[in-house]
Coordinates of N, CA, C and O in Angstrom, one line a residue:
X1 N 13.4 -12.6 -1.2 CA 12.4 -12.4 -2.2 C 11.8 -13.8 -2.6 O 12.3 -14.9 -2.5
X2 N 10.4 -13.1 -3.3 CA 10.2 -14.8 -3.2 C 10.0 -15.4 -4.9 O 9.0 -14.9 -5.4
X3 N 10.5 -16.1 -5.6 CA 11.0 -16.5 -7.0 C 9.4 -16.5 -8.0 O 9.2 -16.2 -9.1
X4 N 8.3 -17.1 -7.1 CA 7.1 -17.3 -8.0 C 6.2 -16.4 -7.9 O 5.0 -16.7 -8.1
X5 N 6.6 -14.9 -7.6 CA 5.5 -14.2 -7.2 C 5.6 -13.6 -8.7 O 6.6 -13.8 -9.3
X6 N 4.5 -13.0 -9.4 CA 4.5 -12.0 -10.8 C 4.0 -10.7 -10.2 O 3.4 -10.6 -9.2
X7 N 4.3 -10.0 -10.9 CA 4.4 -8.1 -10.8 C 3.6 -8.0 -11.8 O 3.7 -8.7 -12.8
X8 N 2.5 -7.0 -11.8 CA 1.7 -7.1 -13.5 C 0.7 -6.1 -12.2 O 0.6 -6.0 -11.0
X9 N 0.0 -5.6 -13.8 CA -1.0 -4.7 -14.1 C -2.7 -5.4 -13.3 O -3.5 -6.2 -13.7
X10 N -2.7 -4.7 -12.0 CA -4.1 -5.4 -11.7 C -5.4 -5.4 -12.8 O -5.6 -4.6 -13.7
X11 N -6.0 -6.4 -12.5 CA -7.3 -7.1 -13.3 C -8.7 -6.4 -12.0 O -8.4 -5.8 -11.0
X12 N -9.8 -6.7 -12.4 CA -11.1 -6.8 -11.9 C -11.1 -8.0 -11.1 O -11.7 -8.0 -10.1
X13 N -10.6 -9.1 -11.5 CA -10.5 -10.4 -10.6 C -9.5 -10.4 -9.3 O -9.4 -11.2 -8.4
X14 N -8.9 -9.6 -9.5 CA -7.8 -9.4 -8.4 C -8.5 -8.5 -7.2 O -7.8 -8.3 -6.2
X15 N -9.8 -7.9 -7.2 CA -10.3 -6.7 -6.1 C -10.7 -7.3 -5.3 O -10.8 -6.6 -4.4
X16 N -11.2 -9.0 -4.9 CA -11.6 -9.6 -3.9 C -9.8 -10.0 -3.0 O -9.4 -9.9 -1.9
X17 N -9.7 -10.2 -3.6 CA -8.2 -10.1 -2.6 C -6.9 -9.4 -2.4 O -5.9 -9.6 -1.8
X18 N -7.6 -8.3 -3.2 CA -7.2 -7.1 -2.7 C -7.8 -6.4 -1.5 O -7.2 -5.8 -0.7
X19 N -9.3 -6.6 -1.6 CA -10.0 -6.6 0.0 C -9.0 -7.3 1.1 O -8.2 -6.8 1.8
X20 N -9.2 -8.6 0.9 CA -8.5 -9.4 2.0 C -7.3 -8.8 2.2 O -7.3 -8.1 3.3
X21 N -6.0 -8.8 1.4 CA -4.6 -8.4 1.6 C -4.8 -6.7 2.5 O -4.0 -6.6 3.4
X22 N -5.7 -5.7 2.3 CA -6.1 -4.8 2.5 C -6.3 -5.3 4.2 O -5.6 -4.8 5.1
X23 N -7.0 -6.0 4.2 CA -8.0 -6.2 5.4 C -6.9 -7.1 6.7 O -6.8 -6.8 7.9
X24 N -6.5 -7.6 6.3 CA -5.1 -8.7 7.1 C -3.7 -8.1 7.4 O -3.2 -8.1 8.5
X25 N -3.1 -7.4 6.2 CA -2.5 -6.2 6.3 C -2.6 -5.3 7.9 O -1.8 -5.2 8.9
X26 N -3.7 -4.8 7.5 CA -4.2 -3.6 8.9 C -4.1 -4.3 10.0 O -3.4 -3.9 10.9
X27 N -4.9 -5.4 10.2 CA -5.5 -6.2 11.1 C -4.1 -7.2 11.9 O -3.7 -7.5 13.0
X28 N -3.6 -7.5 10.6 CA -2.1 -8.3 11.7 C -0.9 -7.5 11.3 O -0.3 -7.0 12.2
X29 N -0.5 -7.4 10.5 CA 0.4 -6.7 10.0 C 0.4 -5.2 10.8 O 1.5 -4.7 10.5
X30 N -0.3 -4.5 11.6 CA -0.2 -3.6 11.9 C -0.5 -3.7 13.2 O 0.0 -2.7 13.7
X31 N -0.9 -4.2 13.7 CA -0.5 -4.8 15.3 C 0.3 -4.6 16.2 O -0.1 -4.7 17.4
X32 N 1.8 -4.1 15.9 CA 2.8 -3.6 16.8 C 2.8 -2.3 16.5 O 4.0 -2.0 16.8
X33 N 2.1 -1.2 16.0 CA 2.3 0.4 15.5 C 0.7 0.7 15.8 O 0.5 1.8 16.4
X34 N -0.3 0.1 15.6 CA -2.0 0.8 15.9 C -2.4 0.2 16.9 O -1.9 -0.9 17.2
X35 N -3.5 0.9 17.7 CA -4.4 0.0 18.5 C -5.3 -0.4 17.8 O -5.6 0.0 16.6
X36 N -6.1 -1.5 18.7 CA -7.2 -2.4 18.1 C -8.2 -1.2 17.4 O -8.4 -1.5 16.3
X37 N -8.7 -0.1 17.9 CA -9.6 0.8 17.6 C -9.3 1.7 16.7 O -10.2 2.3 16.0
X38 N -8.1 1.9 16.6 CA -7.3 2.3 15.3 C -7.6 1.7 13.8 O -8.2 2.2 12.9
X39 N -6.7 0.3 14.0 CA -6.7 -0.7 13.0 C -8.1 -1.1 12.7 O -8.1 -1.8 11.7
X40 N -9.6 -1.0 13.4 CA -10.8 -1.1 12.9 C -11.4 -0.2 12.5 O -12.2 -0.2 11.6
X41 N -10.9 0.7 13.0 CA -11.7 2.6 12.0 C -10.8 2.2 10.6 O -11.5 2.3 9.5
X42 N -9.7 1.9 10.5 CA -8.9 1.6 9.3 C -9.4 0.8 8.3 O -9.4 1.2 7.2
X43 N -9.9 -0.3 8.6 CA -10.3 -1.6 7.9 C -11.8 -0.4 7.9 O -11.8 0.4 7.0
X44 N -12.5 -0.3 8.4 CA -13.7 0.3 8.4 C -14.1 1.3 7.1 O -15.2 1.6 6.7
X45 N -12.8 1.8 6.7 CA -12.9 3.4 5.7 C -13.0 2.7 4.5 O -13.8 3.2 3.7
X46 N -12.4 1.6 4.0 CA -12.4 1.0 3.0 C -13.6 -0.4 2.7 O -13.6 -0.9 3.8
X47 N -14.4 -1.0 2.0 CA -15.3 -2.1 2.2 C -14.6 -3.4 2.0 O -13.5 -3.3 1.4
X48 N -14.9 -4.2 2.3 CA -14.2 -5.7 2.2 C -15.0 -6.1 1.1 O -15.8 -7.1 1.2
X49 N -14.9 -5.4 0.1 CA -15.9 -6.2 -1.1 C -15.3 -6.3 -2.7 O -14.6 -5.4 -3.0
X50 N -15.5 -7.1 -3.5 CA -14.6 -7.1 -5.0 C -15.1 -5.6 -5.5 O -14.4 -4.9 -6.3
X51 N -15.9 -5.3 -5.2 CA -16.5 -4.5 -6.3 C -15.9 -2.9 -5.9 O -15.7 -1.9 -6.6
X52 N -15.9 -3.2 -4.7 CA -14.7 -1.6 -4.4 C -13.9 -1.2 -4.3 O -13.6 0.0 -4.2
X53 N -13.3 -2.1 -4.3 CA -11.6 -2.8 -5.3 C -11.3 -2.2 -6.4 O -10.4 -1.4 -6.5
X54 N -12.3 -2.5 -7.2 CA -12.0 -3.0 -8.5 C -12.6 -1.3 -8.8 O -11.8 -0.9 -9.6
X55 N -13.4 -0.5 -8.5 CA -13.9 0.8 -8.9 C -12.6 1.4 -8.4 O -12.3 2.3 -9.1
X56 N -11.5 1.1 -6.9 CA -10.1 1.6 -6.8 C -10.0 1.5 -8.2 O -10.2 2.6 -8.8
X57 N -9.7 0.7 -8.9 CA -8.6 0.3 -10.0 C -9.0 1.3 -11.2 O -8.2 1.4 -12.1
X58 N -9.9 2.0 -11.3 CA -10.3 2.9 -12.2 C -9.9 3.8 -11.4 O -10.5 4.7 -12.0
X59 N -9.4 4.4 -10.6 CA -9.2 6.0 -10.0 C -7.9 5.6 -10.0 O -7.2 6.4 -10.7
X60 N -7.0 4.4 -9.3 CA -6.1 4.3 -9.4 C -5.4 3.3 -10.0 O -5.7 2.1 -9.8
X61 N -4.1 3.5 -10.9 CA -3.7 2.6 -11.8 C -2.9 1.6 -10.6 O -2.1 2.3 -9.8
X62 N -3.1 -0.1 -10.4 CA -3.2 -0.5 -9.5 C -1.8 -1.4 -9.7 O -2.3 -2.4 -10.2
X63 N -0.2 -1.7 -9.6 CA 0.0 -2.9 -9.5 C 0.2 -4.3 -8.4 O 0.6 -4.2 -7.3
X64 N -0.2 -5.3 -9.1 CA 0.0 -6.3 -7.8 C 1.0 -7.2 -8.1 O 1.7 -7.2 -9.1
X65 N 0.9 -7.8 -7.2 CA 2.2 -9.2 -6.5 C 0.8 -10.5 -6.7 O -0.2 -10.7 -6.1
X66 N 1.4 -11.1 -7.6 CA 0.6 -12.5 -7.8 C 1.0 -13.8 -7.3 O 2.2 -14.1 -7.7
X67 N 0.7 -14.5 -6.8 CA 1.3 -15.7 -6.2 C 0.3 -16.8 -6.1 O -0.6 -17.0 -5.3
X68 N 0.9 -17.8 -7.3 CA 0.0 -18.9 -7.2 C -1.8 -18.4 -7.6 O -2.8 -18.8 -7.2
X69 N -1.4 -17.6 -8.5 CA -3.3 -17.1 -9.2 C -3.9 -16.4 -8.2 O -5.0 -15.9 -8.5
X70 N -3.2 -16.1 -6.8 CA -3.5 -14.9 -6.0 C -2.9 -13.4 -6.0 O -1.8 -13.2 -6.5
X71 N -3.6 -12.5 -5.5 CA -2.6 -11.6 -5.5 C -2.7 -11.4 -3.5 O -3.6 -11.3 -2.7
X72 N -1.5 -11.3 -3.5 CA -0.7 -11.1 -2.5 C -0.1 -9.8 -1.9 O 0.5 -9.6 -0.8
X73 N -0.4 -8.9 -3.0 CA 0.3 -7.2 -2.7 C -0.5 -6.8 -3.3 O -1.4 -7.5 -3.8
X74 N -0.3 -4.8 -3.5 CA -0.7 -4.2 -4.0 C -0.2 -3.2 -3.6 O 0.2 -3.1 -2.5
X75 N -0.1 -1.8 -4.8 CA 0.5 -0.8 -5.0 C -0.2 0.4 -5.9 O 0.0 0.7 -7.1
X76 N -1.1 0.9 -5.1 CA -2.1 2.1 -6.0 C -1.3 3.4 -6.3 O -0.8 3.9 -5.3
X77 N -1.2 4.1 -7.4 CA -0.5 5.1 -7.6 C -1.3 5.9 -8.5 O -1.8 5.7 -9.6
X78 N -1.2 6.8 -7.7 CA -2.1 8.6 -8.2 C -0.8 9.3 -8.6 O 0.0 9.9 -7.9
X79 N -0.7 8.7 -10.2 CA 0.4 9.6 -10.9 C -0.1 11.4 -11.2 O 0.7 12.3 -11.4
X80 N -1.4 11.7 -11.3 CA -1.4 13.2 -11.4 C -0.5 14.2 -10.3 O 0.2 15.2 -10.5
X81 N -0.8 13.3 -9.1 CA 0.0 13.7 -8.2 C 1.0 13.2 -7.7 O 1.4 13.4 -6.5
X82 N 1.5 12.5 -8.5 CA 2.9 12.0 -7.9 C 3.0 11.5 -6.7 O 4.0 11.6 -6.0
X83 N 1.3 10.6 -6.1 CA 1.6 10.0 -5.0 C 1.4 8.5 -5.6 O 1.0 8.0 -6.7
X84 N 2.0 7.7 -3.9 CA 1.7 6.7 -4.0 C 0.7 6.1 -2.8 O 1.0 5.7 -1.7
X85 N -0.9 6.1 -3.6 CA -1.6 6.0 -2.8 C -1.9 4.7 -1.2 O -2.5 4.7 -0.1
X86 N -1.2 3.8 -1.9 CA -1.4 2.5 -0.7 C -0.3 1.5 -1.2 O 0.4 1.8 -2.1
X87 N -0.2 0.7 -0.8 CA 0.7 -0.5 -0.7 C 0.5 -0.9 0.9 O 0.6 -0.4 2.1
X88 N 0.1 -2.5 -0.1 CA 0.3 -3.5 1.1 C 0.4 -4.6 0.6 O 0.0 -4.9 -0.6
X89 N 0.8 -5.4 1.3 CA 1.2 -6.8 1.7 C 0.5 -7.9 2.3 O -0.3 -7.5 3.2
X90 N 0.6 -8.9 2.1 CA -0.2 -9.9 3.3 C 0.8 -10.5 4.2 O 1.8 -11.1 3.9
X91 N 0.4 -10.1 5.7 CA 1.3 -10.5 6.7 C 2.3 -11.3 6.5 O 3.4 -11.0 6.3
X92 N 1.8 -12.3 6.4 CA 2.9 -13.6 6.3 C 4.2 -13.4 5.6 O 5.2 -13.7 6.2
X93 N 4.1 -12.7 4.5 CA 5.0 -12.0 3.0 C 5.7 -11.1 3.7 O 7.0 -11.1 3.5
X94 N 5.1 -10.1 4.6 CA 5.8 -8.7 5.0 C 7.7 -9.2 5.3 O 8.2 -10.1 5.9
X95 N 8.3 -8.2 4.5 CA 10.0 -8.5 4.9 C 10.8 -9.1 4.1 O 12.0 -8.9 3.9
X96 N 10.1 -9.9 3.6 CA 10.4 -10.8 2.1 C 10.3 -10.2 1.0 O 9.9 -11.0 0.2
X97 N 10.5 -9.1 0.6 CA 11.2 -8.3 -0.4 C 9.5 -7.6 -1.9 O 9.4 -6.9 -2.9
X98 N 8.7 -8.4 -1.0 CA 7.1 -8.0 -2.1 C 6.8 -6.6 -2.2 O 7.0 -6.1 -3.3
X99 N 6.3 -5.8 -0.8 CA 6.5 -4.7 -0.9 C 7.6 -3.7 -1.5 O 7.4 -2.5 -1.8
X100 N 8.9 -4.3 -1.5 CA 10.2 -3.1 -1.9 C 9.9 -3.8 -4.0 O 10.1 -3.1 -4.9
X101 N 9.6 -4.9 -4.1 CA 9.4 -4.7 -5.4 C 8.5 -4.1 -6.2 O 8.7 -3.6 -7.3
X102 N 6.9 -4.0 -5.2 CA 5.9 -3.6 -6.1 C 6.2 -1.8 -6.0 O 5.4 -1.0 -6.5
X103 N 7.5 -1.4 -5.1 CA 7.7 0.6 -5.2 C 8.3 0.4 -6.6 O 7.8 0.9 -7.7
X104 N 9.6 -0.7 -6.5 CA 10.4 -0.5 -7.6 C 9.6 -0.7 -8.7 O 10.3 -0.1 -9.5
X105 N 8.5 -1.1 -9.3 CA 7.5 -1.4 -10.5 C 6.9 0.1 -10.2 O 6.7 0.8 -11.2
X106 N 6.6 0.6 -9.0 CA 5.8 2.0 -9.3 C 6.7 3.0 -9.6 O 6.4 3.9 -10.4
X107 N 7.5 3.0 -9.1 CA 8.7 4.2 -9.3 C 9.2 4.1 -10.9 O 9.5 5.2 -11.4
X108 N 9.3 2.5 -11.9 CA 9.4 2.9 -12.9 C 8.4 3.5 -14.0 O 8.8 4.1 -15.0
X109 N 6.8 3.1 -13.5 CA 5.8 3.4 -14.0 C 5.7 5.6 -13.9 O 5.6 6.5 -14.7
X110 N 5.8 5.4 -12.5 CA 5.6 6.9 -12.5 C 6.6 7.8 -13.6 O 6.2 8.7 -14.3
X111 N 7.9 7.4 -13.6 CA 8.9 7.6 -14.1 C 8.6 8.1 -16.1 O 8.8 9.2 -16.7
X112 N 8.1 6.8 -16.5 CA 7.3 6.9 -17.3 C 6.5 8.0 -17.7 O 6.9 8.5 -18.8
X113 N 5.4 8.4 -17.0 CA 4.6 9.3 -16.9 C 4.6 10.2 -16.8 O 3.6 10.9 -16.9
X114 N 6.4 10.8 -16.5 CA 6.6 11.9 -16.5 C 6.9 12.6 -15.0 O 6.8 13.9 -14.9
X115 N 7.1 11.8 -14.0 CA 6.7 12.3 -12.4 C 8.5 12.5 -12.1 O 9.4 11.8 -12.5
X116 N 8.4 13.6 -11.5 CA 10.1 13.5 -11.1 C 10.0 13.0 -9.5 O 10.7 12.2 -9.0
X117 N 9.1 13.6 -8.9 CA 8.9 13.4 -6.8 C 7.8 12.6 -6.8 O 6.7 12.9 -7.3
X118 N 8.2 11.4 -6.3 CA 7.1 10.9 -5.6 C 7.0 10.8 -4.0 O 7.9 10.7 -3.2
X119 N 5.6 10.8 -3.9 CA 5.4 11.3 -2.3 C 4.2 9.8 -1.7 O 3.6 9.2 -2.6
X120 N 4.1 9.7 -0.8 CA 3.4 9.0 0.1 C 3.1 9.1 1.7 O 4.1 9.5 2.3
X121 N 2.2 9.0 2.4 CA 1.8 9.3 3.3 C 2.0 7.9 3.9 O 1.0 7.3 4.2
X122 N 2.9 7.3 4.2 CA 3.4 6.1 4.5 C 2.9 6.2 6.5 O 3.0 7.1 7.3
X123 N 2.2 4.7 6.8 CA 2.0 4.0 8.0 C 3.3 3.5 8.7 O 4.1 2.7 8.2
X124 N 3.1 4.0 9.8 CA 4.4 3.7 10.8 C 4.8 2.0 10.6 O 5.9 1.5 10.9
X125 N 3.8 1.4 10.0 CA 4.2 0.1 9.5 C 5.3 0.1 8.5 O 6.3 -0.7 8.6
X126 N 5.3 1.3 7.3 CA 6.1 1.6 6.5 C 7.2 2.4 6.6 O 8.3 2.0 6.2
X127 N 7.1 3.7 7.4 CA 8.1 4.2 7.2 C 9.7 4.2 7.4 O 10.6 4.4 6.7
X128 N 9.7 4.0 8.4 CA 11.7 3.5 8.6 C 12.0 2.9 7.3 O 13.0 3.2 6.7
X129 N 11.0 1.8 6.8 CA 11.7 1.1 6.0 C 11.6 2.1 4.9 O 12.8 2.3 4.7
X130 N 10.9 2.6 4.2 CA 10.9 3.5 3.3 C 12.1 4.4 3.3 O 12.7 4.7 2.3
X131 N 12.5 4.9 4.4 CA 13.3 5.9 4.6 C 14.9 5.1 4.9 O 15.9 5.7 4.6
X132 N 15.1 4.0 5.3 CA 16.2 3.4 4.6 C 16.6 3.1 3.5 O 17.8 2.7 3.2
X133 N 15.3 3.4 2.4 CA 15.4 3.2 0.8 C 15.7 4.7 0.1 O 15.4 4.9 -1.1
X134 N 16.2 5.7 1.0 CA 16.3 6.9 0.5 C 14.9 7.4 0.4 O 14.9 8.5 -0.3
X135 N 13.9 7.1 0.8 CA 12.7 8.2 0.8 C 13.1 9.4 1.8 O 13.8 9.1 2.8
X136 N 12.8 10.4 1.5 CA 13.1 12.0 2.8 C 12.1 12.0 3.3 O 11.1 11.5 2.6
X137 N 11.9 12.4 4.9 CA 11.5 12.4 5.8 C 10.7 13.7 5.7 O 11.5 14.6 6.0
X138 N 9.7 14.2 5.5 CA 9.0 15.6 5.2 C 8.2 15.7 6.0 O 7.4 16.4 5.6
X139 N 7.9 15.3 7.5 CA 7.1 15.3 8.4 C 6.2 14.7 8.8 O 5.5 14.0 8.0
X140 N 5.8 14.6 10.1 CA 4.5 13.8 10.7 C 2.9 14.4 10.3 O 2.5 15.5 10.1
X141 N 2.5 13.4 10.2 CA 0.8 13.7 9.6 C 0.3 12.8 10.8 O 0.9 12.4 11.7
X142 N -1.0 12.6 10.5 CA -2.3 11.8 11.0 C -3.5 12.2 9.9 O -3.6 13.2 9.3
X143 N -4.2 11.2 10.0 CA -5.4 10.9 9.2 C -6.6 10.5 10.1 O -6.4 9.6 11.0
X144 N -7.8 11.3 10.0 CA -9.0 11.0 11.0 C -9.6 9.5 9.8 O -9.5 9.4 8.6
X145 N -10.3 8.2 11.1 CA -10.9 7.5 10.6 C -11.7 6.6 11.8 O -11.2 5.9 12.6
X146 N -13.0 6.7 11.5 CA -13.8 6.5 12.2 C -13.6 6.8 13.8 O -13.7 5.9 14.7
X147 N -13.4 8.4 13.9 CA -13.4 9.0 14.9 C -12.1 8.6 15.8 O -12.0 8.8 17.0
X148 N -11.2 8.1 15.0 CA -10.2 7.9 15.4 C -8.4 8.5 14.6 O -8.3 8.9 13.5
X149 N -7.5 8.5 15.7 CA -6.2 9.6 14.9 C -5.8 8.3 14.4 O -5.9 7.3 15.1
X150 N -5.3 8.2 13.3 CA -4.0 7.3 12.8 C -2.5 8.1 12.8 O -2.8 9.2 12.2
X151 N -1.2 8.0 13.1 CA -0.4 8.6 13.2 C 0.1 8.4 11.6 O -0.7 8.0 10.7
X152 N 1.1 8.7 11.3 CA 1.6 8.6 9.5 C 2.7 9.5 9.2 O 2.8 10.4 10.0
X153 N 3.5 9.4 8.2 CA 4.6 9.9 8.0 C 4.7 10.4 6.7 O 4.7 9.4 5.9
X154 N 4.8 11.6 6.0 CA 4.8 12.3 4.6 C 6.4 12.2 4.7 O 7.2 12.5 5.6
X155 N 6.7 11.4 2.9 CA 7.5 11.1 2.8 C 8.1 11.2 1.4 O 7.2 10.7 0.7
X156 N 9.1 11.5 0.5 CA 9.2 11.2 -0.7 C 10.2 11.3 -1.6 O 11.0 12.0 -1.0
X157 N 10.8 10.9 -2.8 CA 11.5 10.2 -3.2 C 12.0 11.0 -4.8 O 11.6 10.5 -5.8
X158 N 12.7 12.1 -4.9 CA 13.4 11.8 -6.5 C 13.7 10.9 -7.2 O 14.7 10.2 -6.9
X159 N 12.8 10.9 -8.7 CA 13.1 10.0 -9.3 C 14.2 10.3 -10.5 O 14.7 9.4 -11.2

């Protein structure tokens, strides 16, 4: 884990590098699980821009991983539905305990809110590891994106 990162409530200033983390994420970080045509329909569904970010952050209550006035993670959570919409990481970080903190910040938020199951549609990037944290295994999915399959794992968690 890494000692200077902050956990907190995403800002409007945080959606430009929430693009990036988004965009590096897919692009390296997902490299050993997608092909190149995959991981570009991927990056493709989402814009690399602050401003689509930051309109996420109104649909979804967003937390990030800050590091050094950056943010470095992210964790979108659709509490109506007791999912957890995205989480990611920036390569470099992956393994180093960012992602298992920003569930443990959503798992207490949902908690909060009143959610008993939370569910996710977790990327083969994620899942083993999810499911060594006690998430259940609820079956294989795929997601169409830019005319391409992504493979994915429905997954989820009593809280």
């Amino acid at each position: 884990m890494i000692e200077r990162i902050v956990y907190r409530a995403a800002t409007p200033r945080d959606a430009a590098d929430q693009a990036e983390v988004f965009h590096h994420a897919v692009m390296q970080g997902a490299a050993g699980y997608y092909t190149l045509a995959q991981r570009e329909a991927w990056t493709m569904a989402l814009p690399r821009d602050a401003e689509a970010w930051a309109a996420r952050q109104v649909l979804y209550p967003t937390l990030v991983a800050v590091c050094d006035g950056r943010c470095v993670g992210f964790c979108e959570l659709d509490p109506g539905e007791g999912r957890i919409e995205t989480l990611y990481v920036w390569p470099s970080l992956a393994g180093r305990g960012v992602g298992s903190r920003l569930l443990e910040h959503a798992e207490g938020e949902m908690r909060q809110r009143g959610v008993a199951c939370m569910r996710i549609e977790a990327s083969l990037v994620l899942a083993d590891a999810l499911m060594r944290r006690d998430w259940a295994h609820q079956g294989e999915d795929w997601v169409a994106r830019g005319g391409e399959r992504l493979p994915r794992v429905r997954l989820s968690k009593a809280l």
